[in-house]
Short mmCIF file of the C-alpha atoms (twelve columns), coordinates in Angstrom:
data_MODEL
# 
_entry.id   MODEL 
# 
loop_
_atom_site.group_PDB 
_atom_site.id 
_atom_site.type_symbol 
_atom_site.label_atom_id 
_atom_site.label_alt_id 
_atom_site.label_comp_id 
_atom_site.label_asym_id 
_atom_site.label_seq_id 
_atom_site.Cartn_x 
_atom_site.Cartn_y 
_atom_site.Cartn_z 
_atom_site.pdbx_PDB_model_num 
ATOM 1   C CA . MET A 1   25.676  59.254 3.358   1 
ATOM 2   C CA . LYS A 2   25.835  58.924 -0.371  1 
ATOM 3   C CA . PRO A 3   24.019  61.517 -2.445  1 
ATOM 4   C CA . GLY A 4   20.710  61.052 -2.618  1 
ATOM 5   C CA . SER A 5   20.392  59.188 0.203   1 
ATOM 6   C CA . GLN A 6   19.184  62.003 2.549   1 
ATOM 7   C CA . ARG A 7   16.438  62.657 -0.436  1 
ATOM 8   C CA . MET A 8   15.330  59.207 -0.362  1 
ATOM 9   C CA . ASP A 9   15.122  58.465 3.414   1 
ATOM 10  C CA . SER A 10  12.613  61.639 3.633   1 
ATOM 11  C CA . THR A 11  10.843  60.329 0.787   1 
ATOM 12  C CA . PHE A 12  10.276  56.640 3.024   1 
ATOM 13  C CA . SER A 13  9.894   59.034 6.009   1 
ATOM 14  C CA . GLY A 14  6.799   60.425 4.450   1 
ATOM 15  C CA . LEU A 15  5.364   57.708 3.441   1 
ATOM 16  C CA . LEU A 16  5.797   55.744 6.787   1 
ATOM 17  C CA . ASP A 17  4.013   58.778 8.586   1 
ATOM 18  C CA . LYS A 18  0.805   58.226 6.005   1 
ATOM 19  C CA . ARG A 19  0.956   54.459 7.374   1 
ATOM 20  C CA . GLU A 20  1.430   55.380 11.002  1 
ATOM 21  C CA . ALA A 21  -1.545  58.222 10.987  1 
ATOM 22  C CA . GLN A 22  -3.856  55.152 9.088   1 
ATOM 23  C CA . GLY A 23  -2.717  52.874 11.747  1 
ATOM 24  C CA . ARG A 24  -0.930  50.656 9.166   1 
ATOM 25  C CA . ARG A 25  2.584   50.899 9.965   1 
ATOM 26  C CA . ARG A 26  4.244   47.093 10.134  1 
ATOM 27  C CA . ARG A 27  7.368   46.865 13.273  1 
ATOM 28  C CA . LEU A 28  9.487   43.906 13.732  1 
ATOM 29  C CA . THR A 29  9.084   43.063 17.580  1 
ATOM 30  C CA . LEU A 30  10.031  40.570 19.636  1 
ATOM 31  C CA . PRO A 31  7.853   38.650 21.809  1 
ATOM 32  C CA . PRO A 32  8.505   39.382 26.059  1 
ATOM 33  C CA . PRO A 33  9.682   36.611 27.578  1 
ATOM 34  C CA . GLY A 34  7.410   33.749 28.879  1 
ATOM 35  C CA . ALA A 35  4.590   35.361 26.889  1 
ATOM 36  C CA . VAL A 36  1.624   33.059 25.388  1 
ATOM 37  C CA . ASP A 37  1.869   33.291 21.386  1 
ATOM 38  C CA . PHE A 38  -1.589  33.642 19.729  1 
ATOM 39  C CA . SER A 39  0.113   34.926 16.962  1 
ATOM 40  C CA . SER A 40  1.994   31.588 15.511  1 
ATOM 41  C CA . ASN A 41  1.117   30.007 12.014  1 
ATOM 42  C CA . SER A 42  2.244   27.244 13.387  1 
ATOM 43  C CA . TYR A 43  -1.485  25.775 14.438  1 
ATOM 44  C CA . LEU A 44  -0.299  22.165 15.539  1 
ATOM 45  C CA . SER A 45  3.191   23.467 17.539  1 
ATOM 46  C CA . LEU A 46  4.491   20.959 15.616  1 
ATOM 47  C CA . ALA A 47  7.630   23.342 15.107  1 
ATOM 48  C CA . ASP A 48  8.511   23.212 19.143  1 
ATOM 49  C CA . SER A 49  7.303   19.522 19.123  1 
ATOM 50  C CA . PRO A 50  10.208  17.859 21.217  1 
ATOM 51  C CA . GLU A 51  9.331   14.435 19.294  1 
ATOM 52  C CA . LEU A 52  9.967   15.983 15.648  1 
ATOM 53  C CA . LYS A 53  13.027  17.488 16.494  1 
ATOM 54  C CA . ARG A 54  14.373  14.017 17.808  1 
ATOM 55  C CA . HIS A 55  13.219  13.125 14.565  1 
ATOM 56  C CA . TYR A 56  15.258  15.846 12.462  1 
ATOM 57  C CA . LEU A 57  18.356  15.136 14.536  1 
ATOM 58  C CA . ALA A 58  17.899  11.365 13.915  1 
ATOM 59  C CA . LEU A 59  17.660  11.923 10.162  1 
ATOM 60  C CA . LEU A 60  20.501  14.334 9.937   1 
ATOM 61  C CA . GLN A 61  22.507  11.952 12.083  1 
ATOM 62  C CA . SER A 62  22.044  8.739  9.260   1 
ATOM 63  C CA . SER A 63  22.927  11.123 6.527   1 
ATOM 64  C CA . GLY A 64  26.386  11.494 8.583   1 
ATOM 65  C CA . ASP A 65  29.960  9.141  9.610   1 
ATOM 66  C CA . GLY A 66  31.528  9.143  12.594  1 
ATOM 67  C CA . ASP A 67  33.270  12.371 11.413  1 
ATOM 68  C CA . GLY A 68  30.307  14.252 11.196  1 
ATOM 69  C CA . PRO A 69  27.376  15.083 8.642   1 
ATOM 70  C CA . ARG A 70  27.747  14.036 4.892   1 
ATOM 71  C CA . PHE A 71  25.765  16.232 3.562   1 
ATOM 72  C CA . SER A 72  26.369  20.053 2.510   1 
ATOM 73  C CA . LEU A 73  24.522  22.946 5.104   1 
ATOM 74  C CA . GLY A 74  23.412  24.852 1.653   1 
ATOM 75  C CA . SER A 75  22.403  23.604 -1.402  1 
ATOM 76  C CA . GLY A 76  25.110  25.464 -3.403  1 
ATOM 77  C CA . GLY A 77  22.991  26.752 -6.255  1 
ATOM 78  C CA . SER A 78  19.685  26.634 -8.547  1 
ATOM 79  C CA . ARG A 79  17.861  23.705 -8.805  1 
ATOM 80  C CA . LEU A 80  18.687  23.844 -12.786 1 
ATOM 81  C CA . LEU A 81  22.272  23.915 -12.051 1 
ATOM 82  C CA . ASP A 82  23.941  21.789 -9.142  1 
ATOM 83  C CA . GLY A 83  21.272  22.810 -6.268  1 
ATOM 84  C CA . ASN A 84  19.387  19.391 -7.382  1 
ATOM 85  C CA . THR A 85  20.332  16.276 -5.293  1 
ATOM 86  C CA . ALA A 86  18.169  12.581 -5.750  1 
ATOM 87  C CA . PHE A 87  17.256  13.529 -2.346  1 
ATOM 88  C CA . THR A 88  14.949  16.570 -3.368  1 
ATOM 89  C CA . GLU A 89  13.810  14.604 -6.067  1 
ATOM 90  C CA . ALA A 90  13.029  11.433 -3.627  1 
ATOM 91  C CA . LEU A 91  11.443  13.723 -1.607  1 
ATOM 92  C CA . GLU A 92  8.901   14.916 -4.204  1 
ATOM 93  C CA . ARG A 93  7.368   11.928 -5.524  1 
ATOM 94  C CA . ARG A 94  6.728   10.752 -1.578  1 
ATOM 95  C CA . ILE A 95  4.815   13.814 -1.012  1 
ATOM 96  C CA . ALA A 96  2.916   13.474 -4.240  1 
ATOM 97  C CA . ALA A 97  2.130   10.211 -3.455  1 
ATOM 98  C CA . PHE A 98  0.970   11.169 -0.340  1 
ATOM 99  C CA . HIS A 99  -1.303  13.336 -1.658  1 
ATOM 100 C CA . GLY A 100 -2.563  12.068 -4.668  1 
ATOM 101 C CA . ALA A 101 -0.858  13.784 -7.147  1 
ATOM 102 C CA . PRO A 102 1.115   12.549 -10.421 1 
ATOM 103 C CA . ALA A 103 4.111   14.864 -9.891  1 
ATOM 104 C CA . GLY A 104 4.958   17.408 -7.266  1 
ATOM 105 C CA . LEU A 105 7.873   20.485 -7.698  1 
ATOM 106 C CA . LEU A 106 9.398   21.955 -4.872  1 
ATOM 107 C CA . PHE A 107 9.875   25.353 -3.508  1 
ATOM 108 C CA . ASN A 108 11.325  27.502 -1.436  1 
ATOM 109 C CA . SER A 109 7.789   29.409 0.442   1 
ATOM 110 C CA . GLY A 110 4.690   29.384 -0.563  1 
ATOM 111 C CA . PHE A 111 5.455   32.325 -1.894  1 
ATOM 112 C CA . ASP A 112 7.730   31.317 -4.349  1 
ATOM 113 C CA . ALA A 113 5.354   28.918 -5.907  1 
ATOM 114 C CA . ASN A 114 2.373   30.624 -6.170  1 
ATOM 115 C CA . ALA A 115 4.086   33.657 -7.357  1 
ATOM 116 C CA . GLY A 116 6.134   31.371 -9.940  1 
ATOM 117 C CA . LEU A 117 2.895   29.327 -10.918 1 
ATOM 118 C CA . PHE A 118 1.005   32.883 -11.774 1 
ATOM 119 C CA . GLY A 119 3.767   34.253 -13.484 1 
ATOM 120 C CA . CYS A 120 4.110   32.121 -16.212 1 
ATOM 121 C CA . ALA A 121 1.084   29.234 -16.537 1 
ATOM 122 C CA . PRO A 122 -1.750  31.127 -17.820 1 
ATOM 123 C CA . GLN A 123 -0.730  32.358 -21.447 1 
ATOM 124 C CA . PRO A 124 -1.939  35.223 -23.350 1 
ATOM 125 C CA . GLY A 125 -5.625  35.760 -23.688 1 
ATOM 126 C CA . ASP A 126 -6.410  33.477 -20.872 1 
ATOM 127 C CA . ALA A 127 -7.915  34.884 -17.677 1 
ATOM 128 C CA . VAL A 128 -7.105  34.162 -14.094 1 
ATOM 129 C CA . VAL A 129 -10.454 34.365 -11.987 1 
ATOM 130 C CA . TYR A 130 -9.616  34.620 -8.864  1 
ATOM 131 C CA . ASP A 131 -11.310 34.858 -5.031  1 
ATOM 132 C CA . GLU A 132 -11.022 38.347 -3.959  1 
ATOM 133 C CA . LEU A 133 -9.119  37.526 -0.645  1 
ATOM 134 C CA . ILE A 134 -6.875  35.083 -2.365  1 
ATOM 135 C CA . HIS A 135 -3.441  35.723 -0.713  1 
ATOM 136 C CA . ALA A 136 -0.956  38.163 -1.604  1 
ATOM 137 C CA . SER A 137 1.456   35.992 -2.760  1 
ATOM 138 C CA . VAL A 138 -1.354  35.091 -6.510  1 
ATOM 139 C CA . HIS A 139 -1.616  39.128 -6.993  1 
ATOM 140 C CA . ASP A 140 2.314   39.233 -7.379  1 
ATOM 141 C CA . GLY A 141 2.031   36.474 -9.485  1 
ATOM 142 C CA . MET A 142 -0.287  37.468 -11.358 1 
ATOM 143 C CA . LYS A 143 1.257   41.018 -11.626 1 
ATOM 144 C CA . LEU A 144 3.875   38.712 -13.729 1 
ATOM 145 C CA . GLY A 145 1.416   36.756 -16.191 1 
ATOM 146 C CA . ARG A 146 0.350   37.981 -19.135 1 
ATOM 147 C CA . ALA A 147 -3.166  36.885 -18.475 1 
ATOM 148 C CA . GLN A 148 -6.179  38.960 -17.537 1 
ATOM 149 C CA . LYS A 149 -7.329  39.154 -13.706 1 
ATOM 150 C CA . VAL A 150 -10.838 39.120 -12.373 1 
ATOM 151 C CA . PRO A 151 -12.265 38.666 -8.959  1 
ATOM 152 C CA . PHE A 152 -15.136 37.152 -7.745  1 
ATOM 153 C CA . THR A 153 -17.038 37.765 -3.969  1 
ATOM 154 C CA . HIS A 154 -15.293 35.765 -1.305  1 
ATOM 155 C CA . ASN A 155 -16.832 32.214 -1.350  1 
ATOM 156 C CA . THR A 156 -19.709 33.519 -3.704  1 
ATOM 157 C CA . VAL A 157 -20.302 31.061 -6.373  1 
ATOM 158 C CA . HIS A 158 -23.745 31.707 -7.669  1 
ATOM 159 C CA . ALA A 159 -25.233 35.365 -8.328  1 
ATOM 160 C CA . ALA A 160 -27.939 34.941 -5.897  1 
ATOM 161 C CA . ASP A 161 -25.740 35.306 -3.633  1 
ATOM 162 C CA . ALA A 162 -23.622 37.889 -4.171  1 
ATOM 163 C CA . GLU A 163 -23.579 41.193 -2.065  1 
ATOM 164 C CA . GLY A 164 -23.101 44.734 -2.677  1 
ATOM 165 C CA . GLY A 165 -22.135 45.187 -6.440  1 
ATOM 166 C CA . THR A 166 -19.922 42.599 -6.637  1 
ATOM 167 C CA . GLU A 167 -20.101 39.583 -9.007  1 
ATOM 168 C CA . SER A 168 -20.344 35.234 -8.009  1 
ATOM 169 C CA . LEU A 169 -18.129 33.071 -9.532  1 
ATOM 170 C CA . SER A 170 -20.732 31.920 -12.058 1 
ATOM 171 C CA . ALA A 171 -21.787 35.597 -13.105 1 
ATOM 172 C CA . VAL A 172 -17.836 36.465 -13.502 1 
ATOM 173 C CA . LEU A 173 -17.252 32.688 -16.046 1 
ATOM 174 C CA . ASP A 174 -20.239 33.708 -17.761 1 
ATOM 175 C CA . ARG A 175 -19.583 37.523 -18.724 1 
ATOM 176 C CA . LEU A 176 -16.205 36.356 -19.629 1 
ATOM 177 C CA . CYS A 177 -17.743 33.961 -22.024 1 
ATOM 178 C CA . GLN A 178 -20.347 36.340 -23.910 1 
ATOM 179 C CA . GLY A 179 -20.201 37.970 -26.902 1 
ATOM 180 C CA . SER A 180 -17.395 37.829 -29.627 1 
ATOM 181 C CA . GLN A 181 -14.728 38.312 -27.030 1 
ATOM 182 C CA . GLY A 182 -15.553 35.135 -24.984 1 
ATOM 183 C CA . GLU A 183 -15.881 32.944 -28.536 1 
ATOM 184 C CA . SER A 184 -12.147 32.204 -27.422 1 
ATOM 185 C CA . PHE A 185 -12.960 30.404 -23.733 1 
ATOM 186 C CA . ARG A 186 -16.710 28.915 -25.314 1 
ATOM 187 C CA . ASN A 187 -14.824 27.001 -27.639 1 
ATOM 188 C CA . GLY A 188 -11.853 25.814 -25.272 1 
ATOM 189 C CA . SER A 189 -8.938  27.132 -27.520 1 
ATOM 190 C CA . ARG A 190 -8.040  29.602 -24.134 1 
ATOM 191 C CA . ASN A 191 -8.186  28.638 -20.771 1 
ATOM 192 C CA . ILE A 192 -9.207  30.345 -17.546 1 
ATOM 193 C CA . PHE A 193 -7.749  29.337 -14.252 1 
ATOM 194 C CA . VAL A 194 -9.701  29.486 -11.181 1 
ATOM 195 C CA . ALA A 195 -7.717  30.680 -7.850  1 
ATOM 196 C CA . VAL A 196 -9.481  29.976 -4.302  1 
ATOM 197 C CA . GLU A 197 -7.811  28.708 -1.117  1 
ATOM 198 C CA . GLY A 198 -8.898  25.956 1.033   1 
ATOM 199 C CA . VAL A 199 -9.235  27.661 3.932   1 
ATOM 200 C CA . TYR A 200 -8.967  31.629 4.323   1 
ATOM 201 C CA . SER A 201 -6.425  32.690 7.426   1 
ATOM 202 C CA . MET A 202 -8.062  35.916 7.886   1 
ATOM 203 C CA . ASP A 203 -11.501 34.784 8.061   1 
ATOM 204 C CA . GLY A 204 -11.194 31.191 9.103   1 
ATOM 205 C CA . ASP A 205 -13.267 29.711 6.475   1 
ATOM 206 C CA . VAL A 206 -13.226 27.014 3.606   1 
ATOM 207 C CA . ALA A 207 -14.013 27.255 -0.214  1 
ATOM 208 C CA . PRO A 208 -17.269 25.965 -1.230  1 
ATOM 209 C CA . LEU A 209 -14.562 23.541 -3.209  1 
ATOM 210 C CA . ARG A 210 -17.193 21.290 -4.606  1 
ATOM 211 C CA . ASP A 211 -19.846 24.091 -6.274  1 
ATOM 212 C CA . ILE A 212 -16.764 25.589 -7.778  1 
ATOM 213 C CA . VAL A 213 -15.669 22.428 -9.304  1 
ATOM 214 C CA . ALA A 214 -19.463 22.137 -10.361 1 
ATOM 215 C CA . CYS A 215 -19.648 25.408 -11.529 1 
ATOM 216 C CA . VAL A 216 -16.739 25.702 -13.690 1 
ATOM 217 C CA . ARG A 217 -17.063 22.462 -15.313 1 
ATOM 218 C CA . GLU A 218 -20.669 23.433 -16.124 1 
ATOM 219 C CA . ARG A 219 -19.762 26.552 -17.180 1 
ATOM 220 C CA . LEU A 220 -16.688 25.556 -19.158 1 
ATOM 221 C CA . PRO A 221 -17.556 21.899 -20.405 1 
ATOM 222 C CA . ARG A 222 -14.769 21.720 -23.097 1 
ATOM 223 C CA . GLY A 223 -12.408 21.535 -20.325 1 
ATOM 224 C CA . ASN A 224 -10.390 24.553 -20.297 1 
ATOM 225 C CA . GLY A 225 -10.980 25.912 -16.800 1 
ATOM 226 C CA . HIS A 226 -8.497  25.159 -14.469 1 
ATOM 227 C CA . ILE A 227 -8.850  25.320 -10.397 1 
ATOM 228 C CA . ILE A 228 -6.110  25.722 -8.554  1 
ATOM 229 C CA . VAL A 229 -6.218  25.494 -5.007  1 
ATOM 230 C CA . ASP A 230 -3.745  27.360 -2.463  1 
ATOM 231 C CA . GLU A 231 -3.882  24.419 0.811   1 
ATOM 232 C CA . ALA A 232 -1.238  26.465 3.082   1 
ATOM 233 C CA . HIS A 233 -3.547  26.792 5.802   1 
ATOM 234 C CA . SER A 234 -5.888  23.753 5.545   1 
ATOM 235 C CA . THR A 235 -2.665  21.192 5.153   1 
ATOM 236 C CA . GLY A 236 -2.026  19.226 8.114   1 
ATOM 237 C CA . ILE A 237 -5.729  20.777 9.271   1 
ATOM 238 C CA . ILE A 238 -8.419  19.316 7.519   1 
ATOM 239 C CA . GLY A 239 -8.502  15.816 5.627   1 
ATOM 240 C CA . PRO A 240 -7.392  12.316 5.867   1 
ATOM 241 C CA . ARG A 241 -3.906  12.612 7.813   1 
ATOM 242 C CA . GLY A 242 -3.908  16.528 7.793   1 
ATOM 243 C CA . ARG A 243 -3.552  15.972 3.163   1 
ATOM 244 C CA . GLY A 244 -5.745  18.816 3.234   1 
ATOM 245 C CA . LEU A 245 -9.117  20.056 1.813   1 
ATOM 246 C CA . VAL A 246 -9.098  18.906 -1.805  1 
ATOM 247 C CA . CYS A 247 -8.351  15.092 -0.447  1 
ATOM 248 C CA . HIS A 248 -10.904 15.481 2.122   1 
ATOM 249 C CA . LEU A 249 -13.065 15.991 -0.865  1 
ATOM 250 C CA . GLY A 250 -11.878 13.173 -3.085  1 
ATOM 251 C CA . LEU A 251 -11.387 15.540 -5.791  1 
ATOM 252 C CA . GLU A 252 -7.612  15.157 -6.646  1 
ATOM 253 C CA . ASP A 253 -8.397  14.641 -10.090 1 
ATOM 254 C CA . GLN A 254 -11.003 17.622 -10.587 1 
ATOM 255 C CA . ILE A 255 -8.271  19.412 -9.453  1 
ATOM 256 C CA . TRP A 256 -5.885  20.937 -11.774 1 
ATOM 257 C CA . VAL A 257 -2.702  22.277 -9.375  1 
ATOM 258 C CA . ARG A 258 -2.538  22.107 -5.643  1 
ATOM 259 C CA . VAL A 259 -0.051  24.226 -3.504  1 
ATOM 260 C CA . HIS A 260 0.658   22.864 0.062   1 
ATOM 261 C CA . THR A 261 3.260   24.695 2.392   1 
ATOM 262 C CA . PHE A 262 5.290   23.824 5.222   1 
ATOM 263 C CA . GLY A 263 5.083   26.877 7.217   1 
ATOM 264 C CA . LYS A 264 2.416   26.676 9.024   1 
ATOM 265 C CA . ALA A 265 0.668   23.481 10.684  1 
ATOM 266 C CA . MET A 266 4.039   21.749 9.359   1 
ATOM 267 C CA . GLY A 267 6.247   23.615 11.744  1 
ATOM 268 C CA . CYS A 268 8.885   24.284 9.026   1 
ATOM 269 C CA . ALA A 269 9.112   25.579 5.683   1 
ATOM 270 C CA . GLY A 270 8.905   25.435 2.065   1 
ATOM 271 C CA . ALA A 271 6.177   24.839 -0.537  1 
ATOM 272 C CA . ILE A 272 4.794   21.921 -3.323  1 
ATOM 273 C CA . VAL A 273 3.061   22.374 -6.504  1 
ATOM 274 C CA . LEU A 274 0.953   19.314 -6.974  1 
ATOM 275 C CA . CYS A 275 0.170   19.130 -10.749 1 
ATOM 276 C CA . SER A 276 0.972   16.639 -13.771 1 
ATOM 277 C CA . PRO A 277 4.702   15.324 -14.919 1 
ATOM 278 C CA . ILE A 278 4.059   17.863 -18.279 1 
ATOM 279 C CA . SER A 279 3.230   20.977 -15.425 1 
ATOM 280 C CA . ARG A 280 5.797   20.156 -13.391 1 
ATOM 281 C CA . ALA A 281 8.378   20.091 -16.578 1 
ATOM 282 C CA . TYR A 282 7.134   23.973 -17.798 1 
ATOM 283 C CA . LEU A 283 7.908   24.812 -14.424 1 
ATOM 284 C CA . ILE A 284 11.370  23.861 -14.307 1 
ATOM 285 C CA . ASN A 285 11.214  25.970 -17.567 1 
ATOM 286 C CA . TYR A 286 9.138   29.017 -16.820 1 
ATOM 287 C CA . ALA A 287 8.562   29.719 -12.891 1 
ATOM 288 C CA . ARG A 288 11.965  32.418 -12.650 1 
ATOM 289 C CA . SER A 289 11.442  31.552 -8.747  1 
ATOM 290 C CA . LEU A 290 12.425  28.688 -9.062  1 
ATOM 291 C CA . ILE A 291 15.326  29.138 -11.724 1 
ATOM 292 C CA . TYR A 292 17.313  32.336 -10.101 1 
ATOM 293 C CA . THR A 293 17.018  31.255 -6.708  1 
ATOM 294 C CA . THR A 294 19.444  29.292 -4.367  1 
ATOM 295 C CA . ALA A 295 17.461  25.756 -4.104  1 
ATOM 296 C CA . LEU A 296 16.797  24.377 -0.153  1 
ATOM 297 C CA . GLY A 297 19.503  22.471 1.466   1 
ATOM 298 C CA . TYR A 298 19.421  19.008 3.059   1 
ATOM 299 C CA . PRO A 299 18.590  20.701 6.559   1 
ATOM 300 C CA . SER A 300 15.151  22.701 5.467   1 
ATOM 301 C CA . LEU A 301 14.478  18.968 2.970   1 
ATOM 302 C CA . ALA A 302 15.268  17.141 5.853   1 
ATOM 303 C CA . ALA A 303 13.051  19.169 8.316   1 
ATOM 304 C CA . ILE A 304 10.313  18.477 5.587   1 
ATOM 305 C CA . GLN A 305 11.058  15.093 4.818   1 
ATOM 306 C CA . ILE A 306 10.051  14.101 8.703   1 
ATOM 307 C CA . THR A 307 6.502   16.199 8.823   1 
ATOM 308 C CA . PRO A 308 3.964   13.879 10.712  1 
ATOM 309 C CA . ALA A 309 1.825   11.681 7.834   1 
ATOM 310 C CA . ARG A 310 -0.603  11.279 11.083  1 
ATOM 311 C CA . ALA A 311 -2.993  8.725  10.694  1 
ATOM 312 C CA . ASP A 312 -6.689  10.603 12.203  1 
ATOM 313 C CA . PRO A 313 -5.203  13.782 13.584  1 
ATOM 314 C CA . PRO A 314 -6.970  14.406 16.609  1 
ATOM 315 C CA . ARG A 315 -7.258  18.506 15.554  1 
ATOM 316 C CA . ALA A 316 -7.676  17.834 11.782  1 
ATOM 317 C CA . ARG A 317 -10.845 20.007 11.406  1 
ATOM 318 C CA . HIS A 318 -14.513 18.841 9.253   1 
ATOM 319 C CA . PRO A 319 -14.315 21.333 5.938   1 
ATOM 320 C CA . ASP A 320 -18.307 22.552 6.913   1 
ATOM 321 C CA . GLU A 321 -16.801 23.654 10.543  1 
ATOM 322 C CA . PRO A 322 -15.407 27.314 9.863   1 
ATOM 323 C CA . VAL A 323 -11.878 27.328 11.429  1 
ATOM 324 C CA . PRO A 324 -11.919 29.164 14.700  1 
ATOM 325 C CA . ALA A 325 -11.373 32.717 14.371  1 
ATOM 326 C CA . ALA A 326 -12.139 36.328 16.177  1 
ATOM 327 C CA . PRO A 327 -12.736 39.041 13.575  1 
ATOM 328 C CA . ASP A 328 -14.485 41.446 16.370  1 
ATOM 329 C CA . PRO A 329 -10.993 42.217 18.761  1 
ATOM 330 C CA . ALA A 330 -13.587 42.061 21.792  1 
ATOM 331 C CA . ALA A 331 -14.531 38.435 21.397  1 
ATOM 332 C CA . HIS A 332 -11.176 37.061 21.862  1 
ATOM 333 C CA . PRO A 333 -11.737 34.578 25.103  1 
ATOM 334 C CA . ALA A 334 -8.085  34.963 26.362  1 
ATOM 335 C CA . ARG A 335 -9.433  37.412 29.762  1 
ATOM 336 C CA . CYS A 336 -5.585  37.750 30.902  1 
ATOM 337 C CA . PRO A 337 -4.371  39.842 32.809  1 
ATOM 338 C CA . LEU A 338 -0.400  41.795 32.106  1 
ATOM 339 C CA . GLY A 339 0.657   40.505 34.929  1 
ATOM 340 C CA . ALA A 340 -0.094  36.410 33.389  1 
ATOM 341 C CA . GLY A 341 2.626   36.381 30.889  1 
ATOM 342 C CA . VAL A 342 1.169   37.345 27.885  1 
ATOM 343 C CA . ALA A 343 2.209   39.952 25.610  1 
ATOM 344 C CA . HIS A 344 -0.145  43.003 25.508  1 
ATOM 345 C CA . ARG A 345 0.817   43.705 21.660  1 
ATOM 346 C CA . PRO A 346 -2.421  42.766 20.186  1 
ATOM 347 C CA . ALA A 347 -1.590  38.857 18.574  1 
ATOM 348 C CA . VAL A 348 -3.574  39.645 14.947  1 
ATOM 349 C CA . HIS A 349 -3.053  38.514 11.354  1 
ATOM 350 C CA . GLY A 350 -3.777  41.771 9.245   1 
ATOM 351 C CA . VAL A 351 -5.527  44.781 10.085  1 
ATOM 352 C CA . GLY A 352 -9.215  45.667 10.395  1 
ATOM 353 C CA . ALA A 353 -12.628 43.614 10.482  1 
ATOM 354 C CA . ARG A 354 -10.649 40.491 9.398   1 
ATOM 355 C CA . ALA A 355 -8.106  40.474 12.001  1 
ATOM 356 C CA . ARG A 356 -7.304  36.823 13.349  1 
ATOM 357 C CA . ARG A 357 -6.734  35.303 16.400  1 
ATOM 358 C CA . VAL A 358 -5.206  32.121 16.514  1 
ATOM 359 C CA . LEU A 359 -4.211  29.593 19.457  1 
ATOM 360 C CA . PRO A 360 -1.584  27.107 18.443  1 
ATOM 361 C CA . ALA A 361 -3.148  23.704 19.603  1 
ATOM 362 C CA . ALA A 362 -0.294  22.116 22.104  1 
ATOM 363 C CA . ARG A 363 0.236   25.675 23.511  1 
ATOM 364 C CA . LEU A 364 -2.163  25.893 26.345  1 
ATOM 365 C CA . PRO A 365 -3.965  23.199 28.564  1 
ATOM 366 C CA . ALA A 366 -7.910  22.768 27.735  1 
ATOM 367 C CA . THR A 367 -8.301  26.066 30.215  1 
ATOM 368 C CA . THR A 368 -5.257  27.940 31.608  1 
ATOM 369 C CA . ASP A 369 -5.158  30.090 34.076  1 
ATOM 370 C CA . CYS A 370 -5.746  32.906 32.453  1 
ATOM 371 C CA . GLY A 371 -8.670  32.406 30.813  1 
ATOM 372 C CA . ALA A 372 -8.349  31.119 27.411  1 
ATOM 373 C CA . ASP A 373 -10.472 28.320 26.985  1 
ATOM 374 C CA . GLY A 374 -9.548  26.621 23.490  1 
ATOM 375 C CA . ALA A 375 -9.240  29.420 21.783  1 
ATOM 376 C CA . ASP A 376 -8.271  27.186 18.837  1 
ATOM 377 C CA . GLY A 377 -12.007 25.587 19.203  1 
ATOM 378 C CA . HIS A 378 -9.831  22.086 20.852  1 
ATOM 379 C CA . GLY A 379 -8.985  22.646 23.989  1 
ATOM 380 C CA . SER A 380 -5.732  21.649 23.222  1 
ATOM 381 C CA . GLY A 381 -2.717  20.702 25.439  1 
ATOM 382 C CA . ALA A 382 -2.646  16.839 24.178  1 
ATOM 383 C CA . ALA A 383 0.425   15.783 23.344  1 
ATOM 384 C CA . VAL A 384 1.607   15.975 19.583  1 
ATOM 385 C CA . PRO A 385 0.250   12.936 18.039  1 
ATOM 386 C CA . ALA A 386 3.094   9.945  17.006  1 
ATOM 387 C CA . CYS A 387 5.083   11.437 14.166  1 
ATOM 388 C CA . GLY A 388 6.235   9.897  10.939  1 
ATOM 389 C CA . GLN A 389 8.325   10.377 7.563   1 
ATOM 390 C CA . TYR A 390 5.783   11.083 4.617   1 
ATOM 391 C CA . ARG A 391 5.103   7.489  3.739   1 
# 
């Protein structure tokens, strides 16, 4: 052991003990064999779909010849070096067209996308106004950025709806625009970015996006209010063919940037920032999480390519209908004895009152022998819908 290692281990042990005492220590675990998975983000179970696997293997095979695949397993570098390919750029164009966006830029993960975007887009003198329950990746991106950061009460647009001393979105915007310090926002010389999620994973509720758009347009009539929607948990779940909340509401022209990820309902990995061509070029030049990392390899891109573009998916939800969540740990409908093959560890995302339980769509029949009666709100058990590539 190197000198000083024992000292650091002692420091870390103390911090871990503190977190243990608070009931907040995290551990890597393995599910017991045969257990029912209540905690996966693969909401539609596409990650385990035999049909998607066949599409994926066929795509890999079609890219090879008789002696094996011609593609490389890895990209070999960042997008700005030799990690860029015609396949990557064509995939970006197809996904952008699918979502009705002018352009798109792929990132290795949703975390990288948000960290890169919020770390470089807001300029000095700008402000980022964000929902208080926004994802940790946005917080890390804002820490890298140079703009002031102001939260607003979760899903609360107007002051009359705010609770406990917190501010609504409209109240925050009004305050930022007041006085001499707010002159740059009033005259449009500085920008305000409003960051929300389409669906919030902890509570399972949906952003009041139409009201947010109306509020931003009213308070910032000079066009210097820019809404960013993280569609990580609405991709594949809401909207026509799973396009997300923005497309469902027809607000494509009102939202500055959308972030769609492929590691949740889509069942693979990666993310894309949907934006204008100029914004795409800016991110290529300034987003550090894109510039200084190895790009996605062909096998990862192929998995994104075969993500199903589903016509009227039976599991897509209306945005006014809350995505099922069980904040009360005792409220979950799965009343399973330990002998039923269900993991005893709590299947939750998060800690405390907002802990969430999820029953992936294709894992269980409508009513199982352990009493889990469609905990995801749509009984599942149906076959995965017919799959196709982005088109």
